[in-house]
PDB file of C-alpha atoms in Angstrom:
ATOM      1  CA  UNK A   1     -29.511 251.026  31.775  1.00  0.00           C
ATOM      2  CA  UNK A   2     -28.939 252.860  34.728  1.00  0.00           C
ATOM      3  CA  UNK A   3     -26.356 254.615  36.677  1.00  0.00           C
ATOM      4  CA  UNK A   4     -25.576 256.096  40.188  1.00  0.00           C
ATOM      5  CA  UNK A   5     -22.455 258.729  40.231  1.00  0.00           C
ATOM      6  CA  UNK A   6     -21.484 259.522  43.570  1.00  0.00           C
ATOM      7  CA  UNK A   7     -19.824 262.959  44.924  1.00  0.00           C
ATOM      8  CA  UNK A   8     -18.753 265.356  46.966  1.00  0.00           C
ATOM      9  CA  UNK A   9     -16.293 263.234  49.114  1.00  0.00           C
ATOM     10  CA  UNK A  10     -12.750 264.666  49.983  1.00  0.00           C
ATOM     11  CA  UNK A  11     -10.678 265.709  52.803  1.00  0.00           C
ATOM     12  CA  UNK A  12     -12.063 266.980  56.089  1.00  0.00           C
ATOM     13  CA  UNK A  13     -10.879 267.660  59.419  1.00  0.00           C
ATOM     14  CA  UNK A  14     -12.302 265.847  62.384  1.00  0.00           C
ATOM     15  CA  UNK A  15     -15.252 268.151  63.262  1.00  0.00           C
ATOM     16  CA  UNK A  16     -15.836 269.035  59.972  1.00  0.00           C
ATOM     17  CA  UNK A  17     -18.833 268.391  57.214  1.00  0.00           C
ATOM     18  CA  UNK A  18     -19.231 267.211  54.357  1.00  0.00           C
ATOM     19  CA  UNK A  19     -21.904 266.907  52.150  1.00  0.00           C
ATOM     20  CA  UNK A  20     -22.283 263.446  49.346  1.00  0.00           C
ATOM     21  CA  UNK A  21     -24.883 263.315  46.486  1.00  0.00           C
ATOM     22  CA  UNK A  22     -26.081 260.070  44.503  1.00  0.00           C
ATOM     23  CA  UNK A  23     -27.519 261.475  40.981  1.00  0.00           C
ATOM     24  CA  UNK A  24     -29.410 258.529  39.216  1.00  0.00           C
ATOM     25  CA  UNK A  25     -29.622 258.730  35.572  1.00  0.00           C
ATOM     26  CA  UNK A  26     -31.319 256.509  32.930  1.00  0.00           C
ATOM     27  CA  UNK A  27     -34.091 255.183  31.611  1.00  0.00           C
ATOM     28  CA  UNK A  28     -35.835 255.250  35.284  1.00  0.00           C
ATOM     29  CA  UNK A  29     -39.734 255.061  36.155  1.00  0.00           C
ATOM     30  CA  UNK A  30     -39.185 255.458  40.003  1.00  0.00           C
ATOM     31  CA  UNK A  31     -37.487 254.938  42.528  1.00  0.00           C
ATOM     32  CA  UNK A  32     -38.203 253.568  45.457  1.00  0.00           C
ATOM     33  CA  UNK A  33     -35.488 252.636  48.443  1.00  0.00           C
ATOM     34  CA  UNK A  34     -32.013 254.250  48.562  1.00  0.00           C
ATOM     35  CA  UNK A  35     -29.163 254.477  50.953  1.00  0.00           C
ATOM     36  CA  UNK A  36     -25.590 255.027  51.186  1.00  0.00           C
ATOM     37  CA  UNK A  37     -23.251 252.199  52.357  1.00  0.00           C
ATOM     38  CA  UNK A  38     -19.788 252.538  53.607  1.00  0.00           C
ATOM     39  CA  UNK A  39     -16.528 250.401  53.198  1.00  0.00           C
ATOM     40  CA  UNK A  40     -13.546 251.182  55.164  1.00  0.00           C
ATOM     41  CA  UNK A  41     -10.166 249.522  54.768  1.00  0.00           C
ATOM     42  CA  UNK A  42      -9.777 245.831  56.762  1.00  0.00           C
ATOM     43  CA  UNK A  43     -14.013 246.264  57.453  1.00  0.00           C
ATOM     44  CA  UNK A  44     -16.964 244.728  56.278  1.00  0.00           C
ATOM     45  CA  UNK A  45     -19.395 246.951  54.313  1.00  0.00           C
ATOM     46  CA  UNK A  46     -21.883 248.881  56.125  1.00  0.00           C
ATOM     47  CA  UNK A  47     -25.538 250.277  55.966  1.00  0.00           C
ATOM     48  CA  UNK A  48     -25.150 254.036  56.923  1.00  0.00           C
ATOM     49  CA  UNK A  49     -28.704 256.036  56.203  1.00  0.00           C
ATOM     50  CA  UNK A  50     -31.405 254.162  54.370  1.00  0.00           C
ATOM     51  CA  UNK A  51     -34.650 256.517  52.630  1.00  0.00           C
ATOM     52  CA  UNK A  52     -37.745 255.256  50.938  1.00  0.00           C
ATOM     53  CA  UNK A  53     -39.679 257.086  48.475  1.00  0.00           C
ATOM     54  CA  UNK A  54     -42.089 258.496  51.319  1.00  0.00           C
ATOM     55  CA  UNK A  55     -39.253 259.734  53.189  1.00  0.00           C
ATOM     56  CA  UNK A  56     -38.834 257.340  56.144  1.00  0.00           C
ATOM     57  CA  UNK A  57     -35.441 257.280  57.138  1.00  0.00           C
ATOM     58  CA  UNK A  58     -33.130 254.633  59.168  1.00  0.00           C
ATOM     59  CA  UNK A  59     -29.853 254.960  60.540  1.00  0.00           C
ATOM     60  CA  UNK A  60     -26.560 253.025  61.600  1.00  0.00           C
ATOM     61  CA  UNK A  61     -25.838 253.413  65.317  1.00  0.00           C
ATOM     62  CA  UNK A  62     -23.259 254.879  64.892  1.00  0.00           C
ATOM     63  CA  UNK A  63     -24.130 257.582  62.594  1.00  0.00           C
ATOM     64  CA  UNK A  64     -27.391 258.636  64.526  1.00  0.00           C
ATOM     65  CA  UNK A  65     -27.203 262.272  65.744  1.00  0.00           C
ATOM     66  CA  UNK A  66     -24.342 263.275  63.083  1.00  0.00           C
ATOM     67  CA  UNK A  67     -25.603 261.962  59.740  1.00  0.00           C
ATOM     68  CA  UNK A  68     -28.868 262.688  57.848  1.00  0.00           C
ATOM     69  CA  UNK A  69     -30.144 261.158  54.673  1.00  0.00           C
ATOM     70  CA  UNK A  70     -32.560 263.059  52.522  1.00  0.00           C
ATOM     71  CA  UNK A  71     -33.464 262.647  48.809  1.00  0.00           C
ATOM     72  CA  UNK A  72     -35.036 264.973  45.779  1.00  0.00           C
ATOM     73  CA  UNK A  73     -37.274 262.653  43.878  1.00  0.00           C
ATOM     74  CA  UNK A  74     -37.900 265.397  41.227  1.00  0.00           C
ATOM     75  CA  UNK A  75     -34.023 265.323  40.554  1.00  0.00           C
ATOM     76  CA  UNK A  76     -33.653 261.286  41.319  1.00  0.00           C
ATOM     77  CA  UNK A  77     -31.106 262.626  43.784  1.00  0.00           C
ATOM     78  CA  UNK A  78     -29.963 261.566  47.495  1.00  0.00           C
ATOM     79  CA  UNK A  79     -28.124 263.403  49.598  1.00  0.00           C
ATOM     80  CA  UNK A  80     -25.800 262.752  52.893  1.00  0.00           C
ATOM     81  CA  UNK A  81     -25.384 265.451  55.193  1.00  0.00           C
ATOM     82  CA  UNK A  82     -22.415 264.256  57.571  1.00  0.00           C
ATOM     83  CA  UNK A  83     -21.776 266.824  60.615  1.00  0.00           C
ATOM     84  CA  UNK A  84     -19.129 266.331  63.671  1.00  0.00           C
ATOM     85  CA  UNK A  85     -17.025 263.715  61.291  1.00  0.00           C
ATOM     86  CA  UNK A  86     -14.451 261.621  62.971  1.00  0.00           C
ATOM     87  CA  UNK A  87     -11.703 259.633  61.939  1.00  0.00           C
ATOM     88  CA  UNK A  88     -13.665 256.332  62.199  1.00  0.00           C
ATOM     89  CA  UNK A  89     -15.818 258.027  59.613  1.00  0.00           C
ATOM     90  CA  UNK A  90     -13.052 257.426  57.275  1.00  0.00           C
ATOM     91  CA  UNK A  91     -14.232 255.363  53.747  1.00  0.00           C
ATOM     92  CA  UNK A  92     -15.237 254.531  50.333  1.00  0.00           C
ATOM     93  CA  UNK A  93     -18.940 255.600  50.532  1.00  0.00           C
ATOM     94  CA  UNK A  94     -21.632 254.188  47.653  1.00  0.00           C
ATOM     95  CA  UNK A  95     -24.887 255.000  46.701  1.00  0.00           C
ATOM     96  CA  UNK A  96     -27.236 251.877  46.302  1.00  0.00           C
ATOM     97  CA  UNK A  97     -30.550 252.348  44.979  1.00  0.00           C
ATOM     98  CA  UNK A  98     -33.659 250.544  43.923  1.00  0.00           C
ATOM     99  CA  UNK A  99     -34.476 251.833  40.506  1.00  0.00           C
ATOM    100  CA  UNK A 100     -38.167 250.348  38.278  1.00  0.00           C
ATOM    101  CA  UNK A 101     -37.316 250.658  34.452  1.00  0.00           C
ATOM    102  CA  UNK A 102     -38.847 247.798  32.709  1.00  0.00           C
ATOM    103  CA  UNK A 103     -37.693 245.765  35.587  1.00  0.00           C
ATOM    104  CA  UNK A 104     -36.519 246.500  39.170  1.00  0.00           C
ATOM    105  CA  UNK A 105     -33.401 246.046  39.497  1.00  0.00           C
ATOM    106  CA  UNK A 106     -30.804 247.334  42.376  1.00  0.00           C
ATOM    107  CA  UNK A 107     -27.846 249.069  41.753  1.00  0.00           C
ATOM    108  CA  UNK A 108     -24.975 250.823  42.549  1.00  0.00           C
ATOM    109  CA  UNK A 109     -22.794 253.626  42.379  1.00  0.00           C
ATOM    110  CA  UNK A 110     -18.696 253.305  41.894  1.00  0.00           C
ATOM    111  CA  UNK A 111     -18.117 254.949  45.314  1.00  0.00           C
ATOM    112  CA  UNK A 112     -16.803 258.029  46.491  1.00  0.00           C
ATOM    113  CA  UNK A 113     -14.151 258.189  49.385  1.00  0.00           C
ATOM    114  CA  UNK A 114     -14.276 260.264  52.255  1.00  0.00           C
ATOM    115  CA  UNK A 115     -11.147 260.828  54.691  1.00  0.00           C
ATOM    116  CA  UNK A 116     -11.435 262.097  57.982  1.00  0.00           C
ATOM    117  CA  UNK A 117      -8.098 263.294  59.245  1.00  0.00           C
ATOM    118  CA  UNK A 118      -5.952 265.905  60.458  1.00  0.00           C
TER     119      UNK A 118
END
């Protein structure tokens, strides 16, 4: 089996940074897509920063500019850089990755929250 633990999400003022990791652990042979999705309270779930394993990135709207996605494949880790965070940032943040063991399967981490306030 495999699992996705999510971290690095806390408190931060508006302006501020933060910086979220997705460590995959398992029985993996690769992996190929991931991306971080985020859910905020009354909202429908959201694609963020998608990365595939060449390192072509995509990005929501409105994350573009503040937000980059990058990924250690030696370390089956992803990473979220978020700069300039604003309240609207605000939400339960989850890894979701596409992960070859015997099968491919997609999964996903338990989520890790990230408040943007003052």
């Amino acid at each position: 089996q495999v699992q996705l633990v999510e971290s690095g999400g806390g408190l931060v003022q508006p302006g501020g940074s933060l910086r979220l990791s997705c460590a995959a652990s398992g029985n993996i042979f690769s992996i190929n897509a991931m991306g971080w999705y985020r859910q905020a309270p009354g909202k429908e779930r959201e694609l963020v920063a998608g990365i595939n394993s060449g390192g072509s990135t995509d990005y929501a709207d409105s994350v573009k500019g503040r937000f980059t996605i990058s990924r250690d494949n030696a370390k089956n880790t992803m990473y979220l850089q978020m700069n300039s965070l604003k309240p609207e940032d605000t939400a339960v943040y989850y890894c979701n990755a596409e992960v070859r063991t015997e099968i491919r399967s997609n999964y996903w981490g338990q989520g890790t929250q990230v408040t943007v306030s003052s």
